[in-house]
Amino acid sequence: MKLSEYLEILHLARISIEEYNNWGEDEIYKTTIADVLSNESSFIKSTYQLSYTENINPREELNNIKQKVSRCKKCSLGKTRLNAVFGSGTVNANLMFVGEGPGYDEDHKGEPFIGRAGQLLTKIISAMNYKRETVYISNIVKCHPMIDPDNPEKRSNDRCPSLEEMKTCIPYLDMQLEIIKPKIIVTLGACSTKGLLNNEEPISKIRGKLKEYKGIKLIPTFHPAALLRNPNLKKAVWEDMKKVIRYLETGEI
Ligand code: SF4
């Protein structure tokens, strides 16, 4: 098949997907979007990969996915969120931080890591000689996992997303990674580390070790919220971040 024919099919498929999206909770929406976005679906991935080779603007591609996420109801978190929290930063980031999911502040504002833990993450990024705008920050799940989902106005209502919720949402993160192509990922905390590495090792044991996710180097570290509870962990996080800096500067750890 010629490339132009393939592109035409992809174009028609995209239009169909958009139409299904507009049908909201309809059964067709549920099955089709779930299938298309599932981990196993090579179709949508090939769409995006092809987009790059055809020089379609990555910013635009990222924005298209953001629009899809803002309408997504693939898991129950989508029913109770106030705002989907897609991610922030530059599409050209070499460094990407991945947390577990939005909390109260993020759910209310639609931005990742803006509460107290987020402010500490901003300080860590500055200490690494980067800025929030020069890295990319996202989460494994894009909607707020709540202990009491009937009460989004309640503080301290956050929980780790379930494995099922993470599995359902990870295709969006995979698409972000395919577009941004960071050189290294830093997972923040046990949940996101477990979600990406499928590893049961405690975060205290696995942190600082060089891993890989889909061919991208990955270093797990403590979540900044853990540092707020226990400032003694800051030293370990800084050790981990020094490895990240070294890798970004020299390609070696
Ligand atoms: S958490 Fe992810 S999969 Fe679930 S509704 Fe939100 S965007 Fe969709």
Coordinates of N, CA, C and O and ligand atoms in Angstrom, one line a residue, residues 29 37 68-79 81 84-85 102 140-145 161 164-172, ligand 1:
Y29 N -18.6 4.2 21.8 CA -17.5 5.0 22.3 C -16.6 4.2 23.2 O -15.4 4.1 23.1
L37 N -7.1 2.8 22.2 CA -6.1 3.4 23.1 C -5.5 2.3 24.0 O -4.6 2.6 24.8
K68 N -8.4 14.7 23.9 CA -9.1 13.4 24.1 C -9.1 13.1 25.6 O -10.1 12.6 26.1
V69 N -8.0 13.4 26.3 CA -8.0 13.1 27.8 C -9.1 14.0 28.5 O -9.7 13.5 29.4
S70 N -9.3 15.2 28.1 CA -10.2 16.1 28.8 C -11.7 15.5 28.6 O -12.5 15.8 29.4
R71 N -11.9 14.6 27.6 CA -13.2 14.0 27.5 C -13.3 12.6 27.9 O -14.3 12.0 27.9
C72 N -12.1 12.1 28.3 CA -12.0 10.6 28.6 C -12.9 10.2 29.8 O -12.9 10.9 30.9
K73 N -13.6 9.1 29.7 CA -14.3 8.5 30.8 C -14.0 7.0 30.8 O -14.9 6.2 31.1
K74 N -12.8 6.6 30.4 CA -12.5 5.2 30.2 C -12.5 4.4 31.6 O -12.6 3.2 31.6
C75 N -12.2 5.2 32.7 CA -12.2 4.5 34.0 C -13.1 5.3 34.9 O -13.4 6.5 34.6
S76 N -13.4 4.8 36.1 CA -14.3 5.5 37.0 C -13.7 6.9 37.5 O -14.5 7.7 37.9
L77 N -12.4 7.1 37.4 CA -11.8 8.3 37.9 C -12.4 9.5 37.0 O -12.5 10.6 37.5
G78 N -12.7 9.2 35.8 CA -13.2 10.3 34.9 C -14.6 10.8 35.3 O -15.0 11.9 34.9
K79 N -15.3 10.0 36.1 CA -16.7 10.4 36.5 C -16.6 11.4 37.7 O -17.6 12.1 37.9
R81 N -13.7 13.3 38.6 CA -12.7 14.4 38.6 C -13.4 15.7 38.3 O -14.4 15.8 37.7
A84 N -9.4 17.0 34.2 CA -8.3 16.1 33.8 C -7.0 16.9 33.8 O -7.0 18.0 33.5
V85 N -5.9 16.2 34.3 CA -4.6 16.9 34.4 C -3.7 16.2 33.4 O -3.2 15.1 33.7
P102 N -3.2 13.2 39.9 CA -3.4 14.6 40.4 C -4.0 14.5 41.9 O -4.7 13.5 42.2
I140 N 0.8 9.2 35.9 CA 0.4 7.9 35.3 C -1.1 8.0 35.0 O -1.6 7.6 34.0
V141 N -1.9 8.4 36.0 CA -3.3 8.7 35.7 C -3.6 10.1 35.6 O -3.0 10.9 36.4
K142 N -4.5 10.5 34.8 CA -4.8 11.9 34.5 C -5.9 12.5 35.3 O -6.2 13.7 35.2
C143 N -6.6 11.7 36.1 CA -7.7 12.1 36.9 C -7.5 11.8 38.4 O -6.8 10.8 38.7
H144 N -8.0 12.6 39.3 CA -7.8 12.5 40.7 C -8.3 11.2 41.3 O -9.5 11.0 41.4
P145 N -7.4 10.3 41.8 CA -7.9 9.2 42.5 C -8.2 9.6 44.0 O -7.4 10.0 44.7
P161 N -3.5 5.4 42.6 CA -4.4 4.8 41.7 C -4.2 3.2 41.7 O -3.1 2.7 42.0
E164 N -5.5 -1.4 37.9 CA -6.4 -1.3 36.8 C -6.5 0.1 36.2 O -6.5 0.3 35.0
E165 N -6.7 1.1 37.1 CA -6.7 2.5 36.7 C -5.5 2.9 35.9 O -5.5 3.6 34.9
M166 N -4.3 2.5 36.5 CA -3.1 2.8 35.8 C -3.0 2.2 34.5 O -2.6 2.8 33.5
K167 N -3.4 0.9 34.4 CA -3.3 0.2 33.1 C -4.2 0.8 32.1 O -3.9 0.9 30.9
T168 N -5.4 1.3 32.5 CA -6.3 1.9 31.6 C -5.8 3.3 31.1 O -6.0 3.6 29.9
C169 N -5.1 4.0 31.9 CA -4.6 5.4 31.5 C -3.3 5.4 30.9 O -2.9 6.4 30.2
I170 N -2.4 4.4 31.1 CA -1.0 4.4 30.7 C -0.9 4.7 29.1 O 0.1 5.4 28.7
P171 N -1.8 4.2 28.3 CA -1.6 4.5 26.9 C -1.5 6.0 26.6 O -0.8 6.4 25.7
Y172 N -2.1 6.9 27.4 CA -2.0 8.3 27.2 C -0.5 8.7 27.5 O 0.0 9.6 26.8
Ligands
SF4_1 S1 -7.8 8.4 34.7 FE1 -7.1 8.3 32.5 S2 -8.3 6.6 31.7 FE2 -9.3 7.2 33.6 S3 -10.9 8.6 32.9 FE3 -9.1 9.8 33.5 S4 -8.0 10.1 31.5 FE4 -9.4 8.4 31.2

